[in-house]
Tab-separated table of N, CA and C in Angstrom:
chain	number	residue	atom	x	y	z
T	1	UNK	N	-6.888	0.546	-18.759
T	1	UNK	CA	-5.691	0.776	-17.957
T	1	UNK	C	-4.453	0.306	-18.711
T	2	UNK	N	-4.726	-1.012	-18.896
T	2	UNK	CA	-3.507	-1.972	-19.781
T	2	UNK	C	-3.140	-0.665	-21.475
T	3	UNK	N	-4.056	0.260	-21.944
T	3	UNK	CA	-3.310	0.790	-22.914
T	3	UNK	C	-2.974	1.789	-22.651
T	4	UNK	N	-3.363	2.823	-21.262
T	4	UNK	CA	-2.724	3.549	-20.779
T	4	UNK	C	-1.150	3.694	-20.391
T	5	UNK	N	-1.024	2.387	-20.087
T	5	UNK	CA	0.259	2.052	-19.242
T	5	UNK	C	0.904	1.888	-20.578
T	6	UNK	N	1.045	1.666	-22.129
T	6	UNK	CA	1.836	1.318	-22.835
T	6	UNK	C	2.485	2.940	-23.320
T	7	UNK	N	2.099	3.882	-22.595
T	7	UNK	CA	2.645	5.215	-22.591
T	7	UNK	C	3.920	4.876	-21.800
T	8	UNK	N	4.101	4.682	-21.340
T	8	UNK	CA	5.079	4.567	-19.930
T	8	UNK	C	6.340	3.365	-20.146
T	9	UNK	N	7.375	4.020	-20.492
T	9	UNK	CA	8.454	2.733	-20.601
T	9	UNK	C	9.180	2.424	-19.463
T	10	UNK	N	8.241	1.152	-18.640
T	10	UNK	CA	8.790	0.617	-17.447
T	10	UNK	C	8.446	-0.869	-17.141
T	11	UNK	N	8.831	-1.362	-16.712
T	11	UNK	CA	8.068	-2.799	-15.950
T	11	UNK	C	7.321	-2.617	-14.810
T	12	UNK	N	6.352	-3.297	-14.565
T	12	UNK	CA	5.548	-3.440	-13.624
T	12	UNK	C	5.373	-4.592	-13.006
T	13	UNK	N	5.423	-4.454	-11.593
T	13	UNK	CA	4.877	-5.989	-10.707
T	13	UNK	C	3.368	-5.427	-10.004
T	14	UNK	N	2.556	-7.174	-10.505
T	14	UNK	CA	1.289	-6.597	-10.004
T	14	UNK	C	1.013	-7.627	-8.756
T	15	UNK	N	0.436	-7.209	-7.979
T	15	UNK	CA	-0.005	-7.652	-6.634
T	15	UNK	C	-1.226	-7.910	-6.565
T	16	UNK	N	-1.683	-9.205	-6.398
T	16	UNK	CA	-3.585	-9.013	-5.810
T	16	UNK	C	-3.620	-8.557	-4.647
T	17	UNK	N	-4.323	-7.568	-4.622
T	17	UNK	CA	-4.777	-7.072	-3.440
T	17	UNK	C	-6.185	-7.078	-3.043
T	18	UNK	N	-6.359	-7.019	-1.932
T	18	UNK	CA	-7.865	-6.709	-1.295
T	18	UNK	C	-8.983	-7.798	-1.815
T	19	UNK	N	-8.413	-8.977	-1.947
T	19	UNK	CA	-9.133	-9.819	-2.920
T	19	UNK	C	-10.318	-10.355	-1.847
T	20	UNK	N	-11.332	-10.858	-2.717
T	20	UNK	CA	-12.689	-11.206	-1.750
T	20	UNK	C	-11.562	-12.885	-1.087
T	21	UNK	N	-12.129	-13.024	-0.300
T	21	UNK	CA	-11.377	-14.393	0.432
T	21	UNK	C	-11.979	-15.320	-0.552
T	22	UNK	N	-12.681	-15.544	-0.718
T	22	UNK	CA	-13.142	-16.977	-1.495
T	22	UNK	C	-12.551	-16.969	-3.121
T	23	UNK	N	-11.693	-15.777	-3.533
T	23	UNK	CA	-11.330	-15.667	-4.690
T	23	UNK	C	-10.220	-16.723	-5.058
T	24	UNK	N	-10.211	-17.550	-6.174
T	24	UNK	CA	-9.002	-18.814	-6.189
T	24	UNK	C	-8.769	-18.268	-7.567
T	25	UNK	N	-9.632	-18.559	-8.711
T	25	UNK	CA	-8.970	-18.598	-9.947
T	25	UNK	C	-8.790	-16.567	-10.510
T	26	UNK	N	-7.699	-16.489	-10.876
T	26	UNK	CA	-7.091	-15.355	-11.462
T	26	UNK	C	-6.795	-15.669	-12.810
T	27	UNK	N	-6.786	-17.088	-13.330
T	27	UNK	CA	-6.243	-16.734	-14.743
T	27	UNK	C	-6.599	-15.843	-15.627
T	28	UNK	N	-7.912	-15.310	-16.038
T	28	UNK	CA	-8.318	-14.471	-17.159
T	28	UNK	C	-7.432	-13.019	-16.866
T	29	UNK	N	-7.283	-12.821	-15.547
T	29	UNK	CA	-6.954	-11.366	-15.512
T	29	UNK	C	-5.390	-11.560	-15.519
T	30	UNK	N	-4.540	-12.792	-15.206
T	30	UNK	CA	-2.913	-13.119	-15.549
T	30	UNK	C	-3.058	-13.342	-17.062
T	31	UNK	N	-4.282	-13.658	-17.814
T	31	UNK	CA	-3.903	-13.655	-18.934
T	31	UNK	C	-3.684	-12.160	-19.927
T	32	UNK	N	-4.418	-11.485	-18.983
T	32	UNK	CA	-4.397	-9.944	-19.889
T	32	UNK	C	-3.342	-9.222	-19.352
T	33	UNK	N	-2.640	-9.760	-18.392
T	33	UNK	CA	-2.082	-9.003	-18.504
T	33	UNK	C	-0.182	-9.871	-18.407
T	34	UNK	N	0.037	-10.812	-19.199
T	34	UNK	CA	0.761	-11.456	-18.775
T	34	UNK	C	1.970	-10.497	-20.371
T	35	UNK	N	3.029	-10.665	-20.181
T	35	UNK	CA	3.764	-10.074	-20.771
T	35	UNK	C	4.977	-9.459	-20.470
T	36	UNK	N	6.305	-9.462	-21.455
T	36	UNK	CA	7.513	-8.757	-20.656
T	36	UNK	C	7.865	-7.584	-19.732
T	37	UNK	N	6.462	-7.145	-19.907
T	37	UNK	CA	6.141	-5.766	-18.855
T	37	UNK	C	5.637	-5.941	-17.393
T	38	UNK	N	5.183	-7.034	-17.954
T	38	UNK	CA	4.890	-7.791	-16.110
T	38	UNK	C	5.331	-8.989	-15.934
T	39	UNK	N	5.311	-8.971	-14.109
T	39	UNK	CA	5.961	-9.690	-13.562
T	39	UNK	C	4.308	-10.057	-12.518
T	40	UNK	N	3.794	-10.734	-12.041
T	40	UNK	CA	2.630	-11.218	-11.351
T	40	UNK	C	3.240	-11.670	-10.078
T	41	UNK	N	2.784	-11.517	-9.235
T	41	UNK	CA	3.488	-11.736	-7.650
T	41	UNK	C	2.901	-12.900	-7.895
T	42	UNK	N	3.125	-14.010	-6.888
T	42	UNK	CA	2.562	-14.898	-6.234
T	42	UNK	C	2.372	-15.209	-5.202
T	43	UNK	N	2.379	-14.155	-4.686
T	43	UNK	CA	1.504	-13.483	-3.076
T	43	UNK	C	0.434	-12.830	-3.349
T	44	UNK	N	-0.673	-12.721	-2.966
T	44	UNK	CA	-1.955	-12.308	-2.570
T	44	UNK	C	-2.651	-12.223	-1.087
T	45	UNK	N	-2.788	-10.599	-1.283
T	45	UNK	CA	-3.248	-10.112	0.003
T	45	UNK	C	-4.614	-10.250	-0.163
T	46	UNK	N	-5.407	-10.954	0.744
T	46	UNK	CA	-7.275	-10.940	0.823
T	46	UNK	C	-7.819	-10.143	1.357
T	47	UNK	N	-8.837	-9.940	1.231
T	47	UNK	CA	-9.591	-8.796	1.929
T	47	UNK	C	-10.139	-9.399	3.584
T	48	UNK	N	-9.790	-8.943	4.361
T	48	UNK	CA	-9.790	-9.510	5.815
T	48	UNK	C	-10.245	-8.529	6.630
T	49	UNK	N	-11.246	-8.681	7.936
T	49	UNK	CA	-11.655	-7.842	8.601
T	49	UNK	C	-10.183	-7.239	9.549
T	50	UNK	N	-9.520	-8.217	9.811
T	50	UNK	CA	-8.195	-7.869	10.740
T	50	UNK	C	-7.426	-6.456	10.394
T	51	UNK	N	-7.309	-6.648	8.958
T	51	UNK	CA	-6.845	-5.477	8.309
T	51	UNK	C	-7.623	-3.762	8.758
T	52	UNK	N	-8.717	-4.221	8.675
T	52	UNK	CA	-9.586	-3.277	9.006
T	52	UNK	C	-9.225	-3.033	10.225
T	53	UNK	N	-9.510	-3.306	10.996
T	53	UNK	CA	-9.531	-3.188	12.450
T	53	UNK	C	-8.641	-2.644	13.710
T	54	UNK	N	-7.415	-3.571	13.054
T	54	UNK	CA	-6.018	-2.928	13.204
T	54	UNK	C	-5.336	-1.914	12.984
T	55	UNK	N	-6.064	-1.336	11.437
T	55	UNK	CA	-5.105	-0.087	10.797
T	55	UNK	C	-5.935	0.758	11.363
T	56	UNK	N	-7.192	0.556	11.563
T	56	UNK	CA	-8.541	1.838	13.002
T	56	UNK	C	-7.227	1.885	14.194
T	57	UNK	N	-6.925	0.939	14.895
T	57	UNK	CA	-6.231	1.221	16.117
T	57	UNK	C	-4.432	1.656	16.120
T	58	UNK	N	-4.399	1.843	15.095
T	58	UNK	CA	-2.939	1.934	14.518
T	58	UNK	C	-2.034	0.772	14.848
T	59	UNK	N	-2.164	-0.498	14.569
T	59	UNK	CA	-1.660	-1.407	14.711
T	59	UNK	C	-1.432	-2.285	13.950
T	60	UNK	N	-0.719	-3.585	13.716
T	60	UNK	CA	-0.767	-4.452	12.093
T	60	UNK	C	-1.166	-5.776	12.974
T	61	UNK	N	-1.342	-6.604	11.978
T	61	UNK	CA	-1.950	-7.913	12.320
T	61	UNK	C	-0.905	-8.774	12.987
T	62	UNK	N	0.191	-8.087	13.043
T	62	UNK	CA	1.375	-8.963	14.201
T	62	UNK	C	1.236	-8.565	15.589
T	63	UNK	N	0.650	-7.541	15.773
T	63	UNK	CA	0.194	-7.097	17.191
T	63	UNK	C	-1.136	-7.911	17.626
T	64	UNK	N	-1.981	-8.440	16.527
T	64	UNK	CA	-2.996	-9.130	17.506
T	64	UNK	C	-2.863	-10.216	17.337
T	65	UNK	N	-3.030	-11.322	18.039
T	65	UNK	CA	-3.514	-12.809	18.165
T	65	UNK	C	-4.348	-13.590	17.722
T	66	UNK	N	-3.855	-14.516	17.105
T	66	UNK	CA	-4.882	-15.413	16.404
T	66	UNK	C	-4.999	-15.275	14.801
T	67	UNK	N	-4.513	-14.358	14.164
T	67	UNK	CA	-4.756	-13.794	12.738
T	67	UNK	C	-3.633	-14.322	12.204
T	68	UNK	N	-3.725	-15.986	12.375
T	68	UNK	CA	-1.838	-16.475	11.505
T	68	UNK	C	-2.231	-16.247	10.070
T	69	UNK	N	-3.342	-16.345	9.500
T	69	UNK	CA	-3.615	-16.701	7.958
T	69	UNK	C	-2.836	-15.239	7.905
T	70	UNK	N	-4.013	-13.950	8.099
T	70	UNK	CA	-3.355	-12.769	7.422
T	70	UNK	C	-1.567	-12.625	7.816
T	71	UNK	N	-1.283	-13.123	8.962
T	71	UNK	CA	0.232	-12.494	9.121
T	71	UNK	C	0.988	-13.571	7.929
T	72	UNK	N	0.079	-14.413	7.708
T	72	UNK	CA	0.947	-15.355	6.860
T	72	UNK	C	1.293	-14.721	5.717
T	73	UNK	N	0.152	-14.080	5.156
T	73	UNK	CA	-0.196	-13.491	3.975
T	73	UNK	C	0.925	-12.541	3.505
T	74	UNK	N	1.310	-11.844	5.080
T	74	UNK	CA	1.949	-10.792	4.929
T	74	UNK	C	3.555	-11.338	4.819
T	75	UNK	N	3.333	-12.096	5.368
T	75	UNK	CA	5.009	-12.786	5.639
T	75	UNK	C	5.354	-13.035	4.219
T	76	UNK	N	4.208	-13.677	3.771
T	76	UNK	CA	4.862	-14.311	2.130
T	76	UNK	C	5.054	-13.458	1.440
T	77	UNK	N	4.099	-12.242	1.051
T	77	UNK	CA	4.766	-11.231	0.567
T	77	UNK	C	5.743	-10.375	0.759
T	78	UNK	N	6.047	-9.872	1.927
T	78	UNK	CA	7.858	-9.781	2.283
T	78	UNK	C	8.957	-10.505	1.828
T	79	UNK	N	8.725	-11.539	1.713
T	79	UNK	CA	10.087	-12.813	1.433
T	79	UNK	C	9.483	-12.646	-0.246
T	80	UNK	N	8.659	-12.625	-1.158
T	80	UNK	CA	8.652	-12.827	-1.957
T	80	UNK	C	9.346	-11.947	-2.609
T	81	UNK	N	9.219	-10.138	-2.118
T	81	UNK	CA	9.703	-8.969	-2.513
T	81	UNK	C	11.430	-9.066	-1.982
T	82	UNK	N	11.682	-9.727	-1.032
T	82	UNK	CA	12.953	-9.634	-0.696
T	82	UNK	C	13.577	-10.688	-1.392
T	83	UNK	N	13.114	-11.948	-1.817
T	83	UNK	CA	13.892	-12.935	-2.676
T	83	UNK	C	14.198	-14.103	-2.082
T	84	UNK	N	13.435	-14.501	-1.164
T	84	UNK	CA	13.773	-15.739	0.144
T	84	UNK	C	13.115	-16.502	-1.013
């Protein structure tokens, strides 16, 4: 992927997404890809049943109760993309 993308003159921000919940260490994969072309969020979205469940009923995890971790998740990545 990483020499695909050196076709392409742009910057990129990368996001973990869909990560298994118990996932903590990322360094090997911030190390491959660390460079003036990227920027690495420091928000990470986990892989959560809520997600599931919610986007079945057309709804987000601020409509149901009890799911502070994921709305947290989501919160931080908003403010991170907006610059709070």
């Amino acid at each position: 992927i990483l020499s695909e993308l050196d076709t392409v003159d742009t910057k990129f921000h990368v996001l973990f997404n869909n990560l298994h919940a118990s996932t903590r260490n990322l360094d090997k994969f911030k190390e491959n890809v660390k460079g003036s072309r990227f920027t690495i969020l420091k928000s990470a979205i986990r892989s959560r049943k809520i997600y599931y469940s919610t986007m079945g009923d057309g709804e987000s995890v601020f409509s149901s109760i009890g799911n502070v971790t994921a709305q947290k998740e989501i919160e931080e990545l908003r403010d991170e993309l907006i610059g709070k």
